[in-house]
CSV table of C-alpha atoms in Angstrom, one decimal:
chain,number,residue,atom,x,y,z
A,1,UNK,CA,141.7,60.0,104.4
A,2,UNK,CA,139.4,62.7,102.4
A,3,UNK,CA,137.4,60.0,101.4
A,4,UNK,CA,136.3,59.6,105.1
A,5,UNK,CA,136.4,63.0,106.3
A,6,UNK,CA,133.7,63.9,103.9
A,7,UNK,CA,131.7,61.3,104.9
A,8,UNK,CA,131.9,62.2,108.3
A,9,UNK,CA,131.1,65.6,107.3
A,10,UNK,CA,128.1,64.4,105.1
A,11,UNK,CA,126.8,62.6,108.1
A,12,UNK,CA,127.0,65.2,110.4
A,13,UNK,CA,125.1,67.6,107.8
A,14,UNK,CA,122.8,65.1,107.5
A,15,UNK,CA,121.9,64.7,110.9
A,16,UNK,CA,122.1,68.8,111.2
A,17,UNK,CA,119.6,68.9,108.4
A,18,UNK,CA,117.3,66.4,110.2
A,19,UNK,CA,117.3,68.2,113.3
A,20,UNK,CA,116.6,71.7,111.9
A,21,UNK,CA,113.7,69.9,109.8
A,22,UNK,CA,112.6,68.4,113.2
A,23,UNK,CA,112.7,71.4,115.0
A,24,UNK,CA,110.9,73.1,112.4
A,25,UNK,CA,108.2,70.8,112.5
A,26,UNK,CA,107.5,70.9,116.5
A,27,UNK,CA,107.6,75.0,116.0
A,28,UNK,CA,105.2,74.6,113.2
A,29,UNK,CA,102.4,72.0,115.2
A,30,UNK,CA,102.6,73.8,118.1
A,31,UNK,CA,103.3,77.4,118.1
A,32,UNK,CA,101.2,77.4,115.2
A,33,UNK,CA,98.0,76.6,117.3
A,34,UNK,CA,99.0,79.0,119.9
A,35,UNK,CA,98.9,82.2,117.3
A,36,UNK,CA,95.9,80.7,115.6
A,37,UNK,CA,94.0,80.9,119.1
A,38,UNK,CA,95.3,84.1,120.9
A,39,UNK,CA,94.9,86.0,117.1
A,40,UNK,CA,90.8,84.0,116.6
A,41,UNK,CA,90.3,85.1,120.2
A,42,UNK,CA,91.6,88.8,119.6
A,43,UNK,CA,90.0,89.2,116.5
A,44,UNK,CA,86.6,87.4,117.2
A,45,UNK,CA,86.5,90.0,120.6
A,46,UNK,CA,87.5,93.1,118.3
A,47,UNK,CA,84.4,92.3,116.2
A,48,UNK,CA,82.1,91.6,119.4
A,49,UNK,CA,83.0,95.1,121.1
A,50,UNK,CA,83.0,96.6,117.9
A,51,UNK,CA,79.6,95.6,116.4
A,52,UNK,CA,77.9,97.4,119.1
A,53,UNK,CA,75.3,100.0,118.4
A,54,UNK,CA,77.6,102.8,120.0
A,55,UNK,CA,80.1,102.1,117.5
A,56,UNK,CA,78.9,101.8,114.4
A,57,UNK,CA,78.5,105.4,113.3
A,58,UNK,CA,82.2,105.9,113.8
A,59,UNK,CA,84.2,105.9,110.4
A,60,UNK,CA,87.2,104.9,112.6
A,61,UNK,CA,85.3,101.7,114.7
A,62,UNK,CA,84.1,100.5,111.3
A,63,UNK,CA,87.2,100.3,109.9
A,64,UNK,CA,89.0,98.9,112.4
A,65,UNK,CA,86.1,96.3,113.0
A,66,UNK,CA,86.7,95.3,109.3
A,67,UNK,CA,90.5,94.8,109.6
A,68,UNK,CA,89.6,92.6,112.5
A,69,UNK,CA,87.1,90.5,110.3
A,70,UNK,CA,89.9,90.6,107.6
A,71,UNK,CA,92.8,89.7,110.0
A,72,UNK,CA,90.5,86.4,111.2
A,73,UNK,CA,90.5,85.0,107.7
A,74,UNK,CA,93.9,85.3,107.1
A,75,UNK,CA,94.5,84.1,110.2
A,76,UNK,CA,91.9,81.1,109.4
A,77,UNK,CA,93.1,80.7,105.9
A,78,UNK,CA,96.6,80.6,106.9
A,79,UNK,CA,97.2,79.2,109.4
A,80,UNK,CA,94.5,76.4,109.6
A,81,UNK,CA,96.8,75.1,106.6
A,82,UNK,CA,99.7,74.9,108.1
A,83,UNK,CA,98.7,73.7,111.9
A,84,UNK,CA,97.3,70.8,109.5
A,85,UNK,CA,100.5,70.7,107.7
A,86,UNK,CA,102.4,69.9,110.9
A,87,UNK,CA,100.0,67.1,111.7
A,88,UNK,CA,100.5,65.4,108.1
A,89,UNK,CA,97.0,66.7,106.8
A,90,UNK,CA,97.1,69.5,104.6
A,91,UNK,CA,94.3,70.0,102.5
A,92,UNK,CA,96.6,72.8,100.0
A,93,UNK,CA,99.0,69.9,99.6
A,94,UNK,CA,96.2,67.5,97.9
A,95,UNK,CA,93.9,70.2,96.7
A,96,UNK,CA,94.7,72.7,93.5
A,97,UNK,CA,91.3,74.6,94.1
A,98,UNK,CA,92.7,74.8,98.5
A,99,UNK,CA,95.8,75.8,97.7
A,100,UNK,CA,95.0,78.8,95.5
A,101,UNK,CA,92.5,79.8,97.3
A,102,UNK,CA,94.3,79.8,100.5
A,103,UNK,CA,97.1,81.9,98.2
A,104,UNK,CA,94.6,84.3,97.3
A,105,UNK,CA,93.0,84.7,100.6
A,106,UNK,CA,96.1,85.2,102.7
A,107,UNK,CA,97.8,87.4,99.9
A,108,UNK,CA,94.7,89.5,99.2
A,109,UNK,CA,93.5,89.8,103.7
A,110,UNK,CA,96.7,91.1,105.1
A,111,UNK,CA,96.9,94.1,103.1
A,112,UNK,CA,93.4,94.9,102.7
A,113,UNK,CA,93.6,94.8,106.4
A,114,UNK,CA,96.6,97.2,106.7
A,115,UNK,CA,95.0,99.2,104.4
A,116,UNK,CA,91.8,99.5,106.5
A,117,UNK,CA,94.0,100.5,109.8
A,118,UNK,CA,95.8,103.1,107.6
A,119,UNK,CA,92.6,104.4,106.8
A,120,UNK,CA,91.5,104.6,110.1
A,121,UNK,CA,94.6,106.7,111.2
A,122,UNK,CA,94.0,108.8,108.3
A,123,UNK,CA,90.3,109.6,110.0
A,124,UNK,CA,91.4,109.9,112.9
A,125,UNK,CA,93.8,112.7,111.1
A,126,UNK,CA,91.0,114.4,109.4
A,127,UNK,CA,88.8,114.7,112.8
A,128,UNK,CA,92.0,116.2,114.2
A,129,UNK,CA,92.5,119.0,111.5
A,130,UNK,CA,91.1,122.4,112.2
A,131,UNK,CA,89.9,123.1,108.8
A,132,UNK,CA,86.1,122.5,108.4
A,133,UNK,CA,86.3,120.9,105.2
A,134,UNK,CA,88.9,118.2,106.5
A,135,UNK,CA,86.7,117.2,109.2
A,136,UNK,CA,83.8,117.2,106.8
A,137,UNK,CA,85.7,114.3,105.1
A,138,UNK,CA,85.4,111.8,107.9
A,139,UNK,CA,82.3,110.4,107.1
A,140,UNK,CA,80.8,106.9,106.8
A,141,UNK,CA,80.1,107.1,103.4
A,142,UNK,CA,83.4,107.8,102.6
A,143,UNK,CA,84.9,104.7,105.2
A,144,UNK,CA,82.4,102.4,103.2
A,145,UNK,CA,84.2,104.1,99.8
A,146,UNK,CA,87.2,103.5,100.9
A,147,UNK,CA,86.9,100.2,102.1
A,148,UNK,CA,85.3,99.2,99.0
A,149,UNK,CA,88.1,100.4,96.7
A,150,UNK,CA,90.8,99.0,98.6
A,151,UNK,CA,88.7,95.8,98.3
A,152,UNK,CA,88.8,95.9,94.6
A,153,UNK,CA,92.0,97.1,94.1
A,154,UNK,CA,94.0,94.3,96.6
């Protein structure tokens, strides 16, 4: 009588197992693709409104325009792999040189991009203060500076 009842349990884990994998793989193909376009779109619009003339002498507008740049190739990087994943073509999954690269890209991009909105609120900060010298401090060249040694330190 055990004998069967852990089969019967087996089974029925079995077939648990195969639906959670199932389900996982239906979440994966297709609400997958549905981040991967609203988060291109968003970012890819970010960098259109931001790129304009009016914009670019604003330590704040440059940084966030960079964290949008940065947040569409982790978003491209990442999730480009797994949409193909879902579909049975992953290119990380066949390709040593893919998958670290698509390791270091997504693990490097989403701080670096965190980083760059932190540093935007910390402009924003400066501009607020009401001592000269702090609102001396938001300056392009030191958005480019910073932006640059986040880059080498991530």
């Amino acid at each position: 009588m055990d004998q069967l009842n852990s089969t019967i349990t087996s089974e029925s884990d079995a077939d648990l197992i195969a639906t959670i994998n199932n389900v996982t793989l239906q979440l994966i193909r297709y609400f997958s693709i549905f981040i991967f376009l609203f988060g291109s779109i968003g970012n890819i619009l970010n960098v259109l409104i931001l790129s304009q003339r009016s914009f670019r002498p604003n330590p704040c507008a440059v940084f966030f325009l960079f964290s949008s740049v940065v947040d569409f190739l982790a978003i491209l990087s990442g999730l480009l792999s797994r949409i193909l994943s879902g579909w049975g073509a992953d290119l990380t999954a066949t390709s040593r040189f893919f998958c670290k690269l698509r390791g270091f890209v997504v693990n490097t991009a989403r701080p670096v991009a965190i980083w760059y909105i932190l540093f935007a609120m910390i402009d924003r900060w400066l501009l607020s203060s009401l001592k000269l010298h702090r609102r001396q401090m938001s300056s392009l060249k030191n958005a480019k500076r910073a932006m640059i040694i986040s880059l080498i330190l991530a």
